[in-house]
Amino acid sequence: MSAVLEKGILTVDHLETIKNIVGEQYVFADEESLRNYGHDETEHLLYLPEVVVKPRTTEEISQIMKLCNEYRIPVTPRGAGTGLSGGALPHLGGVLISMERLNSILHIDERNLQVTTEPGVITEVLQNAVKEKGLFYPPDPSSRGSCFIGGNIAENSGGPKAVKYGVVKDYVLNLEIVLPTGEIIWTGANVLKNSTGYNLTQLVVGSEGTLGIVTKIVLKLIPHPAHDLLMLVPFASLEKASEAVSAIFRAGFNPSAMELVEIDALKIVSEMVDSHAVPVSDDIAAHLIIEVDGNNIDQLMSEIEAIANLLMNYEAGEVFFADDAQQKAELWKLRRRTAEAVKIAGYTIEEDTVVPRAELPTLIRGVKDLGRKYNFKAVCYGHAGDGNLHVRIKKEGTENSIGDEEMNNALRALFELVYSLGGTISGEHGIGLIQKSYMDIVFEEANLRLMRGIKKVFDPNNILNAGKIFDAA
Amino acid sequence: MSAVLEKGILTVDHLETIKNIVGEQYVFADEESLRNYGHDETEHLLYLPEVVVKPRTTEEISQIMKLCNEYRIPVTPRGAGTGLSGGALPHLGGVLISMERLNSILHIDERNLQVTTEPGVITEVLQNAVKEKGLFYPPDPSSRGSCFIGGNIAENSGGPKAVKYGVVKDYVLNLEIVLPTGEIIWTGANVLKNSTGYNLTQLVVGSEGTLGIVTKIVLKLIPHPAHDLLMLVPFASLEKASEAVSAIFRAGFNPSAMELVEIDALKIVSEMVDSHAVPVSDDIAAHLIIEVDGNNIDQLMSEIEAIANLLMNYEAGEVFFADDAQQKAELWKLRRRTAEAVKIAGYTIEEDTVVPRAELPTLIRGVKDLGRKYNFKAVCYGHAGDGNLHVRIKKEGTENSIGDEEMNNALRALFELVYSLGGTISGEHGIGLIQKSYMDIVFEEANLRLMRGIKKVFDPNNILNAGKIFDAA
C-alpha cells in the first residue's frame, strides 16, 4: 500500500512567492537554519528541509498551503522540536513551517473557564498565565518548559498529571486549523459538550500535523487546586514498585501524579544535574514519585499517609516527603530531566509503551528479558499510574532505530509483548517517523485503510507531513 | 451536494439469507413489529423499516452487513429507541438491526478499573453492576433506566454528572465495531493514554451509527464516591438562576450536578408523577438542582453550604436540602422524567442547545423572545453547569419540526443565536434526522465536505444509517 509522494520541486519562483507572503526576513535557507530545523529530540536523526518559513498569521499559513498544494510541495509543520517520534522531521525536504511566531495567548475567558491561544506558546508559559487567574491547565509533558502547546495538540501529550486530570484531548474544545488545501476552519465549538457531527476536534488532536495545521486552540480550564503533597518512595525491586502502582488505584486513591523511575535512570540524571536530593543505594531498584492535590490540606495529609502505609505491603523503603516548594521542585526537576539525561548517556532510542496499568510488572519483566535476548540495555521510567512506560534503550554501535535490523526486530518483539498485554505502541509521543513500521502489530489492515482514507479526505495531494504515522495510500 | 441513496431492494432471497444468519425467530416483518421499531422518542415521527432483525453476535452482524453492502440495502442500527434526534429512525426503510440481544456485561476488570460490555446493556444496569464492585461509570442520560449503553456511545451522551465527570467520550477506551463492509475491527486499545494513529475511537463516539455498528465497548471506570449531597434552590427569575450557575464555577466549586428546571416544566412533571416534593408557587420561576459528591462528608457539607450562601447573591429563595436517599430519589425522578412529561403535555419539539456556560442567561432571554416572535411556547431545562439547555417547544397544530416551514424558520433563528454565542446545535442528543438541515449554521462547507468524506471512507456505498447527520456526497 505504500506510495511515494509524487513530490513537486520547490523553485526559485515559489521561494519568491513565500517571501512575499511572510516577509523576506522570515524565510531561511542557510545551512545553519536548515540544520537547526532538521532535527527534533528523536534519536539522532537529521533531515534537512529546503527552506524554513516562519509565518505570523493563519492567513499567511493558508497562502503557503495553497501554493504548496498546487505545486505538490511537501510541508512539515513544527512546534518547538521537542518531539520524540520524529513528527517534526522534514524527511521529504520541502517547506518547513515553524509555528514559533504564532505565540500569543489570545484570551483567558474567566467567565467560562477557557483559554484561546496560538500554538507557539510554551506550555509552561500558558500554565503560568492561567494560574495567575486561579485556573489550571493540567497536561504538561516533561518538556513543558520548552515545548509548544501546538505540539502537545499534535501528539495528544500527557505528562505526570494525566493520571488524575487526563491528557491534552480531554481539554481541547475547539481548534482553528488550516487544511492542506489552504482552507481555514474551526473544528467544533467553544462548549463543554458537543454532539454535532463527527468529532473533527478529537480527530485532529493526536494526528501529528498530518491533517491540518493548528493555528488557534480553545482549551478548557479548571480551578487550580490549592495544595499538593509529594513523596518519594524507594523499592528494592522494579516489579514490586510497579505492582504497588495498581494496588493504589484499586484501593480507591486518586493521586495527581504516580511516576516510576528506575534507579539507573535516576543515577544518571542526579549526576547530570549534580543533585543529591534522592537516595541512590545498592538496595534500591526504583522509586515511585507520588503526588496528591486538592483544596483540603488535612485530607491530603491523611491520603498521602494512607498511600504510604499501603506501600509497605510492597516492600517499600523509607518514604521521603518533600517538605517545601524547593524540595518539590528539586524532585520534579530530576523527573523532568530524566529523558534528556539518559539520552546524553547513550540511551538514544526511546519507546513510549502503554499497557493496562496492572500489566506493568509483566511488561517490565519482558523489557529486561528482551534486553538480554537482543543485547541492549534498557532503563524504564514514566507515568506508571497510566500504565505508560518509557523504555530507553542503549545498544553498542546503534544511535538510531531506523535502519538497524536487529534493533527493529527487538522493537517488534517489544511491541508484540505490549499488544499481547492489551496495550499499544504509543501512549503520548505519537508514531511519527520511527514507529510507523510497527503499526501493523496493533492494527488490522482495515484500520490502516480507514486512517489512510481519512488522510486523503483532508489532504488529497498528500503534501502535509506526508509519510508520518503511515505511508499514504 | 445532497445525493439520494441508490437504494437496493430487499428481496425474498435476502430475507431468507438473513433468517439463515440470525435464525428465523429473530426476523420480524409483521406490521406491529415494524411500527414498534419505526419510531424513537423524537417528536412524533414514524418510518417503517422493511424488516426488523435481532442478531446475537458480532459475527451475525458482520454477515448481515456484507449482504446489505453487496446489494445496497439501507441498514439502520437501533439501541433502545430513546433517542431525541431521530438517529434510530429507519427513514429509508430497509433493514433495522436491533441491538437488544447483545446485552451481556462481558468483564468487569477490577485490576485495571475497566468494563467490557455489549452495547445492548441498559445504562443503569451497567452502572449498578460496576457499583457493586465499588466502581463508577458516571455518564447517565435521563433515560438511563431504559436506554442502551450502545446508544449512549452513538450520541456521545451526557447527563447530569457530566458537569463534573465528563461525557461518554471521556470514558470510552476501545470499541469493537462492524464496518459497513462487514469487516470487524477494534478501534484502539484498552489503555488510558493512546497516541497511536488517528483516534478512530473518538471518531466513532458520537457518529450516530453512521460509521460502524458498535458491538463491544471498553469503558474506563473510577472509584465510586462515598457520599453525595443534594439541594434544590428556587429562583424568582430564570435569568438569575442561570446567572448563578456560572458564578458557582467561577468561585471554584466543582458540583457533581448543576441542573436547571423552569417552573412550567416542573409543574407538568410534578403533576404527571403526582409529586408534591418541590414547591411550585407564583413567585418561583425556576429551580437549580445542585449536587456535590466525594469521600469526605464534612467537606461536602461545608461545600454545599458555601454554594447555598453564594446563591443568596442571586435572589435565591429558601433552599431545600434532600435529607435522605428517598428525598434524593424523588428529586431525581422529577428531573429525569421532565422530558417525557412535557412531551406528553404537547411540548413535542426538543432542541439540545449548548453554549459557553456564562452565555446561558442570554440564550434563555433569546428563547423567550423567539417564542413571542414565532408564536410558540417553550420550557427550558437541562444541564446548566455545562451550558447545555434543552428547549422544549409547543406550537399549536405542529407536532413535528420536519416539514413545518415556520417552525424551521424559528429553529434556524434559535440556532443562529446559539452559534452567535459561541455554542452549537447539539450538546448530547446528536443531529440525526431532525437537526441536519441546520448544520450549515455552525459549519463551513469545508467541514461538511470533510465529514462526508469520512463517511465515504467508512461506508463507500452509503448503506449504514444513511442520511443521518448530513446527506451524503
GROMACS .gro file of C-alpha atoms in nm, chain B residues 4-8 65-75 92 180-182 210 455-467 472-473:
model
   36
  477VAL     CA    1  -3.018   1.022  -0.289
  478LEU     CA    2  -2.914   0.676  -0.182
  479GLU     CA    3  -2.922   0.448  -0.480
  480LYS     CA    4  -3.129   0.214  -0.280
  481GLY     CA    5  -3.126  -0.158  -0.336
  538MET     CA    6  -2.362  -0.601   0.671
  539LYS     CA    7  -2.181  -0.792   0.397
  540LEU     CA    8  -2.512  -0.885   0.242
  541CYS     CA    9  -2.656  -0.536   0.265
  542ASN     CA   10  -2.335  -0.381   0.138
  543GLU     CA   11  -2.332  -0.607  -0.163
  544TYR     CA   12  -2.694  -0.533  -0.251
  545ARG     CA   13  -2.703  -0.168  -0.136
  546ILE     CA   14  -2.974  -0.227   0.120
  547PRO     CA   15  -3.015   0.051   0.378
  548VAL     CA   16  -2.936  -0.054   0.736
  565LEU     CA   17  -3.515   0.482   0.416
  653PRO     CA   18  -2.042  -0.121   0.669
  654THR     CA   19  -1.831  -0.359   0.461
  655GLY     CA   20  -1.877  -0.629   0.725
  683THR     CA   21  -2.320   0.605   1.059
  928LYS     CA   22  -1.841   0.882   0.590
  929LYS     CA   23  -1.744   0.764   0.244
  930VAL     CA   24  -1.417   0.617   0.369
  931PHE     CA   25  -1.607   0.405   0.620
  932ASP     CA   26  -1.917   0.342   0.414
  933PRO     CA   27  -1.839   0.362   0.042
  934ASN     CA   28  -2.188   0.253  -0.060
  935ASN     CA   29  -2.366   0.474   0.193
  936ILE     CA   30  -2.578   0.197   0.335
  937LEU     CA   31  -2.535   0.245   0.711
  938ASN     CA   32  -2.775   0.493   0.868
  939ALA     CA   33  -2.753   0.697   0.551
  940GLY     CA   34  -2.898   1.046   0.552
  945ALA     CA   35  -2.409   1.201   0.187
  946ALA     CA   36  -2.199   1.324  -0.102
   0.00000   0.00000   0.00000
